[in-house]
mmCIF file of C-alpha atoms in Angstrom:
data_model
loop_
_atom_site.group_PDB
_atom_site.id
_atom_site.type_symbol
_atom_site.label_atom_id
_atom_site.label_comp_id
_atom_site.label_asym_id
_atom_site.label_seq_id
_atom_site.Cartn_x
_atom_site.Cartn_y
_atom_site.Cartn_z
ATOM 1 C CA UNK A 27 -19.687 19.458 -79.472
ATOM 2 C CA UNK A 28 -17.884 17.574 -77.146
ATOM 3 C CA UNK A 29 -19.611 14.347 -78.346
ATOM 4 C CA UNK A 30 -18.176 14.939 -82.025
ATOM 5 C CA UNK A 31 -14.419 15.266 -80.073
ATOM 6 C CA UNK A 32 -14.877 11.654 -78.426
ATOM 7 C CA UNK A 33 -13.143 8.368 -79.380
ATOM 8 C CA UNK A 34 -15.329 6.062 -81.266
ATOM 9 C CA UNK A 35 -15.538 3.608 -77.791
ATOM 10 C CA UNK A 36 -17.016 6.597 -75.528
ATOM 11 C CA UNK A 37 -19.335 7.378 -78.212
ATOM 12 C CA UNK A 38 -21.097 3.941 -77.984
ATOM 13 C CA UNK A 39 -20.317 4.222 -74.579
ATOM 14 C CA UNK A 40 -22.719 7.247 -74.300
ATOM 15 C CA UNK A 41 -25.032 5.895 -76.806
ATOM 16 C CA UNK A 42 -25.491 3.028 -74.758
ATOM 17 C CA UNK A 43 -26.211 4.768 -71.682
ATOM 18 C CA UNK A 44 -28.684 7.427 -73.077
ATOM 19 C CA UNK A 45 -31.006 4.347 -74.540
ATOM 20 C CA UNK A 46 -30.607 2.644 -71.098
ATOM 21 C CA UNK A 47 -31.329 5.812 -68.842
ATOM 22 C CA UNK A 48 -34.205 7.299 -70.922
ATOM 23 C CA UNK A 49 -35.624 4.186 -72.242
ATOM 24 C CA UNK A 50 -35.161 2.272 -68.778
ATOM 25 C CA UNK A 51 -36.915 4.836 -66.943
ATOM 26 C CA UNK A 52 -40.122 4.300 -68.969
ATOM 27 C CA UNK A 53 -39.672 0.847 -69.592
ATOM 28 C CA UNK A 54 -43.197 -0.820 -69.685
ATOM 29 C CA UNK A 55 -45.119 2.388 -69.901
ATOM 30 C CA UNK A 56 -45.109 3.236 -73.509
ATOM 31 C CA UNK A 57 -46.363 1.283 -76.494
ATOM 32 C CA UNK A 58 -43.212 1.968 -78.663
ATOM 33 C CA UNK A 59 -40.181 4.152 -79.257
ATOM 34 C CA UNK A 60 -39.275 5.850 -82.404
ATOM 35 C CA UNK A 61 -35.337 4.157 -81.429
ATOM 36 C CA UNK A 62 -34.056 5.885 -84.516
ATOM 37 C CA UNK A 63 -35.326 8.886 -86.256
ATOM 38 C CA UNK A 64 -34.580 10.204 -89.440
ATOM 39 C CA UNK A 65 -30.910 8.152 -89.913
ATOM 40 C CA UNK A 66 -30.733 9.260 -93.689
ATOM 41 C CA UNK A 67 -29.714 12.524 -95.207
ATOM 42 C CA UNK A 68 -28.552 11.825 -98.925
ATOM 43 C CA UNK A 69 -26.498 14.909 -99.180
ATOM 44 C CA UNK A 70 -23.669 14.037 -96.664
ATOM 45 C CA UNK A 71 -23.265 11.078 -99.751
ATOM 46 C CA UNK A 72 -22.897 8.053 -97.350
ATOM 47 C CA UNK A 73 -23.355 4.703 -97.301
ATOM 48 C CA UNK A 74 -27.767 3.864 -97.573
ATOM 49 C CA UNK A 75 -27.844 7.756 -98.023
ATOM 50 C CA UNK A 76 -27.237 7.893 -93.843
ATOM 51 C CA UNK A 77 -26.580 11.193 -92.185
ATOM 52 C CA UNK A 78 -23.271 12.186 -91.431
ATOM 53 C CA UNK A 79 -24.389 12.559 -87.098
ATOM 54 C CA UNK A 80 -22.135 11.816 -84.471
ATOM 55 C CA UNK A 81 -23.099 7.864 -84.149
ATOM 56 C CA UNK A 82 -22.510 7.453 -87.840
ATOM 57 C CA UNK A 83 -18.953 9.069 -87.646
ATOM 58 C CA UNK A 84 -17.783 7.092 -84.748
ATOM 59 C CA UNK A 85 -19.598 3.543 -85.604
ATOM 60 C CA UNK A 86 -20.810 3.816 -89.519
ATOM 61 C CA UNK A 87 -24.604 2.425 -89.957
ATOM 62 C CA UNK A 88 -23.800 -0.015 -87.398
ATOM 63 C CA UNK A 89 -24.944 2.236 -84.763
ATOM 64 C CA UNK A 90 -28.449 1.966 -86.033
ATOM 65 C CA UNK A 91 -28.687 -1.812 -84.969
ATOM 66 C CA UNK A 92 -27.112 -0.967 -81.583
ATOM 67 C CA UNK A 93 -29.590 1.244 -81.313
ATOM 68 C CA UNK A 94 -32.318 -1.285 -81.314
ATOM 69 C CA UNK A 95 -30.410 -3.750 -79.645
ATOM 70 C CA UNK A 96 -29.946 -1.801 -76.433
ATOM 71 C CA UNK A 97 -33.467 -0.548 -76.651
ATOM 72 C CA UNK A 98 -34.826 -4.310 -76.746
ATOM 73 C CA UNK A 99 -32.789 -5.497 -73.949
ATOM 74 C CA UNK A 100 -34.019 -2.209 -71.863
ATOM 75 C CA UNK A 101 -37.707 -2.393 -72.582
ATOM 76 C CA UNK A 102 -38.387 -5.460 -74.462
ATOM 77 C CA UNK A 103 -42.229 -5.180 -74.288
ATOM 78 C CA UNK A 104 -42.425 -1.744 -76.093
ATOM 79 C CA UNK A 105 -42.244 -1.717 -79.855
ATOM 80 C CA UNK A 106 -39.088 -0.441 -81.904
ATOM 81 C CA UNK A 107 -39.651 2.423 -84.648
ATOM 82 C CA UNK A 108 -37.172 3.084 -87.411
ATOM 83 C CA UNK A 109 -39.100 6.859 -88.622
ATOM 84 C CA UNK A 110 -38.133 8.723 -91.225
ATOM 85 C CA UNK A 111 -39.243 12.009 -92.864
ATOM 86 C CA UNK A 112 -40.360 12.889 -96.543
ATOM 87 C CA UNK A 113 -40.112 9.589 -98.420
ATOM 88 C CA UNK A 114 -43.829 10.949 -99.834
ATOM 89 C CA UNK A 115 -42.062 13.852 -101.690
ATOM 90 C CA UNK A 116 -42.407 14.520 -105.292
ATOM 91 C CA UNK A 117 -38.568 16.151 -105.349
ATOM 92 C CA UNK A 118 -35.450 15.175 -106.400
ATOM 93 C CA UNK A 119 -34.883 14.525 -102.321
ATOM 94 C CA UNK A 120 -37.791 12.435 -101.580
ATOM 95 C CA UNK A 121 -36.457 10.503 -104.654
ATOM 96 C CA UNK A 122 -33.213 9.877 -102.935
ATOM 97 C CA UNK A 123 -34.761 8.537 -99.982
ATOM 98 C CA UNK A 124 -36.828 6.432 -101.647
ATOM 99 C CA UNK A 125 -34.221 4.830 -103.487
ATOM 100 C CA UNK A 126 -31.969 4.687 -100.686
ATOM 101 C CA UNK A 127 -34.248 3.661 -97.679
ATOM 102 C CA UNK A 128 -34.912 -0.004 -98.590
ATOM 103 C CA UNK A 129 -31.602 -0.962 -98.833
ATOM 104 C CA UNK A 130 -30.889 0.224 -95.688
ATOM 105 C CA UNK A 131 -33.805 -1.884 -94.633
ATOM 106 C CA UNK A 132 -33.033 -4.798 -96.150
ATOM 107 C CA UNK A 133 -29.336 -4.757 -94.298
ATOM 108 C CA UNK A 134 -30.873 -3.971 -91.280
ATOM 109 C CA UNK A 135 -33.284 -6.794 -91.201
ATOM 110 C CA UNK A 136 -30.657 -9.266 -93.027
ATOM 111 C CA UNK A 137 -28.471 -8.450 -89.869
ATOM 112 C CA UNK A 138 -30.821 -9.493 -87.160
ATOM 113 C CA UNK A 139 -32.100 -5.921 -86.390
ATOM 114 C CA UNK A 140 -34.916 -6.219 -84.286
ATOM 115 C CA UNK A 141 -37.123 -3.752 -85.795
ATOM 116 C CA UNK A 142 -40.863 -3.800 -84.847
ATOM 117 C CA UNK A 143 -42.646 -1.156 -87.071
ATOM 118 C CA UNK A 144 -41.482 1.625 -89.496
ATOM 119 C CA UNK A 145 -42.691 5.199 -88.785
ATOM 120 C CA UNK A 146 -43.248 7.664 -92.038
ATOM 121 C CA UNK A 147 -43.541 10.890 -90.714
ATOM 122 C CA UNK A 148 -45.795 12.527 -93.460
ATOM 123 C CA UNK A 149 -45.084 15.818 -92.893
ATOM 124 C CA UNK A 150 -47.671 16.616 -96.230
ATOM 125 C CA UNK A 151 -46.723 19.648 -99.224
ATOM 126 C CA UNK A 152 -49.635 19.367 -101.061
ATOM 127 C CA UNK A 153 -47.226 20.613 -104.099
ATOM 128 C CA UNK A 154 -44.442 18.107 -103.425
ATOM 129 C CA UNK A 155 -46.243 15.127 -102.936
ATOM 130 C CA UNK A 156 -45.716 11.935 -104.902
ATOM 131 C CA UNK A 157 -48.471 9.429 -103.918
ATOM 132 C CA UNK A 158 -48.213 6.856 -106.343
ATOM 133 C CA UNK A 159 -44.412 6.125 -105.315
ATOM 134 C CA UNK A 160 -45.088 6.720 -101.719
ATOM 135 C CA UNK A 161 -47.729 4.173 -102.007
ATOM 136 C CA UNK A 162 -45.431 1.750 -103.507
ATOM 137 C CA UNK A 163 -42.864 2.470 -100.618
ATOM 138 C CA UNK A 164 -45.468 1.208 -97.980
ATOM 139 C CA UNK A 165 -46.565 -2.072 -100.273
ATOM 140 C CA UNK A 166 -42.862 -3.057 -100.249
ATOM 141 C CA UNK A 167 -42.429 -2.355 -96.200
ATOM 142 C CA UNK A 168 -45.640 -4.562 -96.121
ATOM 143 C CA UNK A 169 -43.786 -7.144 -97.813
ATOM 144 C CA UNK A 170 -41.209 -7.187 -95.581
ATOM 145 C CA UNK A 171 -43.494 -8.084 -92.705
ATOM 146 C CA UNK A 172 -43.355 -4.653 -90.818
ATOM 147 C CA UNK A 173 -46.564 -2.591 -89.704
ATOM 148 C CA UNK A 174 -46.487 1.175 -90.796
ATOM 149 C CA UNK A 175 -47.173 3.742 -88.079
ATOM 150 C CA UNK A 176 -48.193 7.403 -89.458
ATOM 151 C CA UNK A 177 -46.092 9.271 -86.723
ATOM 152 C CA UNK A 178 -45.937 13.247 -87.827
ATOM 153 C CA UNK A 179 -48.824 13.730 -90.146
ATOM 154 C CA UNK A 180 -49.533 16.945 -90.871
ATOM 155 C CA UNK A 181 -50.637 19.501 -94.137
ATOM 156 C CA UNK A 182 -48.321 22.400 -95.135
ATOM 157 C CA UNK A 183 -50.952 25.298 -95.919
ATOM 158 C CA UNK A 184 -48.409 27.385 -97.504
ATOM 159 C CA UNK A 185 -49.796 27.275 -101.188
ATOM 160 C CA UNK A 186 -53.317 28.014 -99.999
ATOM 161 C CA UNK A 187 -55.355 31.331 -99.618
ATOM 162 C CA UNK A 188 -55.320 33.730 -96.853
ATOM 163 C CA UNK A 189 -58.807 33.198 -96.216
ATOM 164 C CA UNK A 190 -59.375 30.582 -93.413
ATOM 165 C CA UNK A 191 -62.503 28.870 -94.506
ATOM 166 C CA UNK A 192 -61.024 28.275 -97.958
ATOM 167 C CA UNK A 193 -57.614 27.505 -96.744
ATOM 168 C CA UNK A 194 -59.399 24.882 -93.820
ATOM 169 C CA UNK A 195 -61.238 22.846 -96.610
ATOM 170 C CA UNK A 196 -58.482 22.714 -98.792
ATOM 171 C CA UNK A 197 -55.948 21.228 -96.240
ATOM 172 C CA UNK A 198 -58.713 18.792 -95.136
ATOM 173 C CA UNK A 199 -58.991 18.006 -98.646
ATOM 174 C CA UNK A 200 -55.678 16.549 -98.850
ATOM 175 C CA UNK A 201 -56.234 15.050 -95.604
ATOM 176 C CA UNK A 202 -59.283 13.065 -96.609
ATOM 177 C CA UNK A 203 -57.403 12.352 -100.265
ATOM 178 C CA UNK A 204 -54.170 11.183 -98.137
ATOM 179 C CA UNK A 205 -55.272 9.179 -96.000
ATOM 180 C CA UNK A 206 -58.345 7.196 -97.866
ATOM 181 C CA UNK A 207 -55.638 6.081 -100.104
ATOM 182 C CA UNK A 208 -53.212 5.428 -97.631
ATOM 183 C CA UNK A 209 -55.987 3.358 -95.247
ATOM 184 C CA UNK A 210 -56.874 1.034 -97.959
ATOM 185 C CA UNK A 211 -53.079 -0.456 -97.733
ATOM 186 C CA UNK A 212 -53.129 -3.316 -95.364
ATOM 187 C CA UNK A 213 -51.085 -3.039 -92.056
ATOM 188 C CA UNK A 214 -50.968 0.888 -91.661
ATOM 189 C CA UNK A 215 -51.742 0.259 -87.670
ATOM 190 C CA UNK A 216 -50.961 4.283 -86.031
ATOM 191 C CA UNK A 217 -51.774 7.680 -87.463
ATOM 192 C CA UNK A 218 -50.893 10.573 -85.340
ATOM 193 C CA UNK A 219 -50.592 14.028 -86.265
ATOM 194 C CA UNK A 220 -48.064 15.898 -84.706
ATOM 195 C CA UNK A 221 -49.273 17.944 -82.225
ATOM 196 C CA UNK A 222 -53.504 18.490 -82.115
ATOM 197 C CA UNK A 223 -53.237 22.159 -81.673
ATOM 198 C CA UNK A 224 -52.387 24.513 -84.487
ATOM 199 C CA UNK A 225 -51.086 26.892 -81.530
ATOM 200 C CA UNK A 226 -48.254 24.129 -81.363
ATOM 201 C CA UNK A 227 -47.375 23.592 -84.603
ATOM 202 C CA UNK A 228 -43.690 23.654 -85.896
ATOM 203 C CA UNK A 229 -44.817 25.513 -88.843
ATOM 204 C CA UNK A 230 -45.935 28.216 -86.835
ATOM 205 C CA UNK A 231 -42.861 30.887 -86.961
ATOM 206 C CA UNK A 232 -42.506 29.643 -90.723
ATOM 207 C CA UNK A 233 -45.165 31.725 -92.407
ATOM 208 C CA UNK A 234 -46.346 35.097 -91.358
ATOM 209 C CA UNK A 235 -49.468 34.525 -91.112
ATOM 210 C CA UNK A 236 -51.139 31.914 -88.705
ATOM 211 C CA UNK A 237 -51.371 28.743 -89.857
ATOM 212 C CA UNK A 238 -54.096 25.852 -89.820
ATOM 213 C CA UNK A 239 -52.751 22.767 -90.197
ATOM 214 C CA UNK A 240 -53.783 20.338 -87.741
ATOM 215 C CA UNK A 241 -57.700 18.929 -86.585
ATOM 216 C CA UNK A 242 -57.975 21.920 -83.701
ATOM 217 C CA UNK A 243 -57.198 25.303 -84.413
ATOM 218 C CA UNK A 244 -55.094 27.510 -81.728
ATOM 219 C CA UNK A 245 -58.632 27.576 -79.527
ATOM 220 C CA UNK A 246 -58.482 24.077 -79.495
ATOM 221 C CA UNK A 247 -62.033 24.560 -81.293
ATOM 222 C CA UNK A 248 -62.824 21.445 -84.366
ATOM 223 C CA UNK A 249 -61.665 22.241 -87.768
ATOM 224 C CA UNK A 250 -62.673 20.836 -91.208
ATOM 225 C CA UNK A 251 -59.508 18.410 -91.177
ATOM 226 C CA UNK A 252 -60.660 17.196 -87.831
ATOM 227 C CA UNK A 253 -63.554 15.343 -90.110
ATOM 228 C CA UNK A 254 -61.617 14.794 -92.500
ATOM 229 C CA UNK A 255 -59.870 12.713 -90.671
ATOM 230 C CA UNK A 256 -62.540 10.783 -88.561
ATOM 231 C CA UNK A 257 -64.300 10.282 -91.781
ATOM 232 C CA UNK A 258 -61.487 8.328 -93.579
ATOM 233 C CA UNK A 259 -60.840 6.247 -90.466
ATOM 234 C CA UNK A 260 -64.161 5.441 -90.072
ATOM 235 C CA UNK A 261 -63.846 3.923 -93.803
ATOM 236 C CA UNK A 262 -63.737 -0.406 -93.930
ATOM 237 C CA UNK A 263 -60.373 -1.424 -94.607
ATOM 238 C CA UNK A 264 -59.144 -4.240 -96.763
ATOM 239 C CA UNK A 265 -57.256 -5.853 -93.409
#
């Protein structure tokens, strides 16, 4: 609250200082920082379809390249992430952000931003999933010279039945459909899940039943999607 009541200058003040702090304490130790994450929110209607936060409201999208900047300077060896979330949906929303995200690349990058990867979250609805366009999302990142890292994959098991066995091969299904598509794109270089554990999962709480949407289940035991998975990365790829 009190961040939202600051002048524009103590906002980049503090913006500044939480990149240097955080970043500059584990400066060398990780491979790369998601710097930004999920900047764009179409229904505050503002400029690249950016969300309305408090960095936007006190320094418009040019907090995004400050962002990057300070992160560079603190921990140049690490690589910079711009992520983002549901630019695979079928929707009228993952539509916006499709629309809207590579413009707000382009700018970025025509700026001097010093971007090192983009991260697509890939939280998966097997209903609301639009893989032809998402596909042609990650050829025209390609083109722009930037690696892909898979940073939040998981599968929504909503739709699915109650029983487990059915409901396990269907979300490996789209797993194994997901990602041998996705793999045979050139310069996808991370996929991580988010969390292993189906005991962690931020869908649990959401449905009332438990839910099975990662490669371990809440015993940590193998599931179906845990070979799903192996099996499509163990595919050749075209790079």
């Amino acid at each position: 609250e009190w961040l939202n009541q600051a002048a524009p200058s103590h906002v980049a003040y503090w913006l500044d200082r939480h990149i240097e702090e955080v970043v500059g304490r584990y400066a060398g130790k990780f491979h790369s920082w998601d710097v930004v994450n999920e900047p764009m929110w179409p229904g505050h209607n503002k400029e690249f379809g950016l969300r309305s936060g408090p960095w936007f409201r006190a320094m418009g999208p040019a907090y995004i390249k400050r962002a990057f900047e300070v992160t560079a300077r603190t921990d140049p060896a690490a690589k910079r992430v711009l992520n983002e979330a549901w630019l695979e949906r079928a929707d009228h929303w993952g539509r916006g952000l499709r629309a809207a995200f590579l413009p707000m690349l382009d700018q970025l990058l025509e700026q001097g931003t010093p971007i090192d990867a983009i991260g697509l979250q890939c939280h998966l609805a097997p209903d609301n999933l639009d893989m032809d366009a998402f596909l042609q999302l990650v050829e025209q990142i390609q083109q722009r010279g930037l690696p892909i890292y898979v940073t939040e994959l998981d599968v929504n098991d909503q739709i699915f039945a109650d029983d487990i066995a059915e409901r396990d091969q269907h979300v490996a299904a789209v797993y194994s459909d997901f990602l041998q598509e996705l793999l045979q794109q050139p310069g996808i270089e991370i996929i991580q899940t988010w969390q292993l554990s189906d005991k962690y999962s931020f869908y649990q709480g959401r449905q009332e039943r438990q839910v099975r949407v990662l490669p371990f289940d809440r015993e940590m035991q193998v599931k179906p999607a845990y070979h799903a998975i192996a099996q499509a990365l163990a595919i050749p790829r075209n790079d």
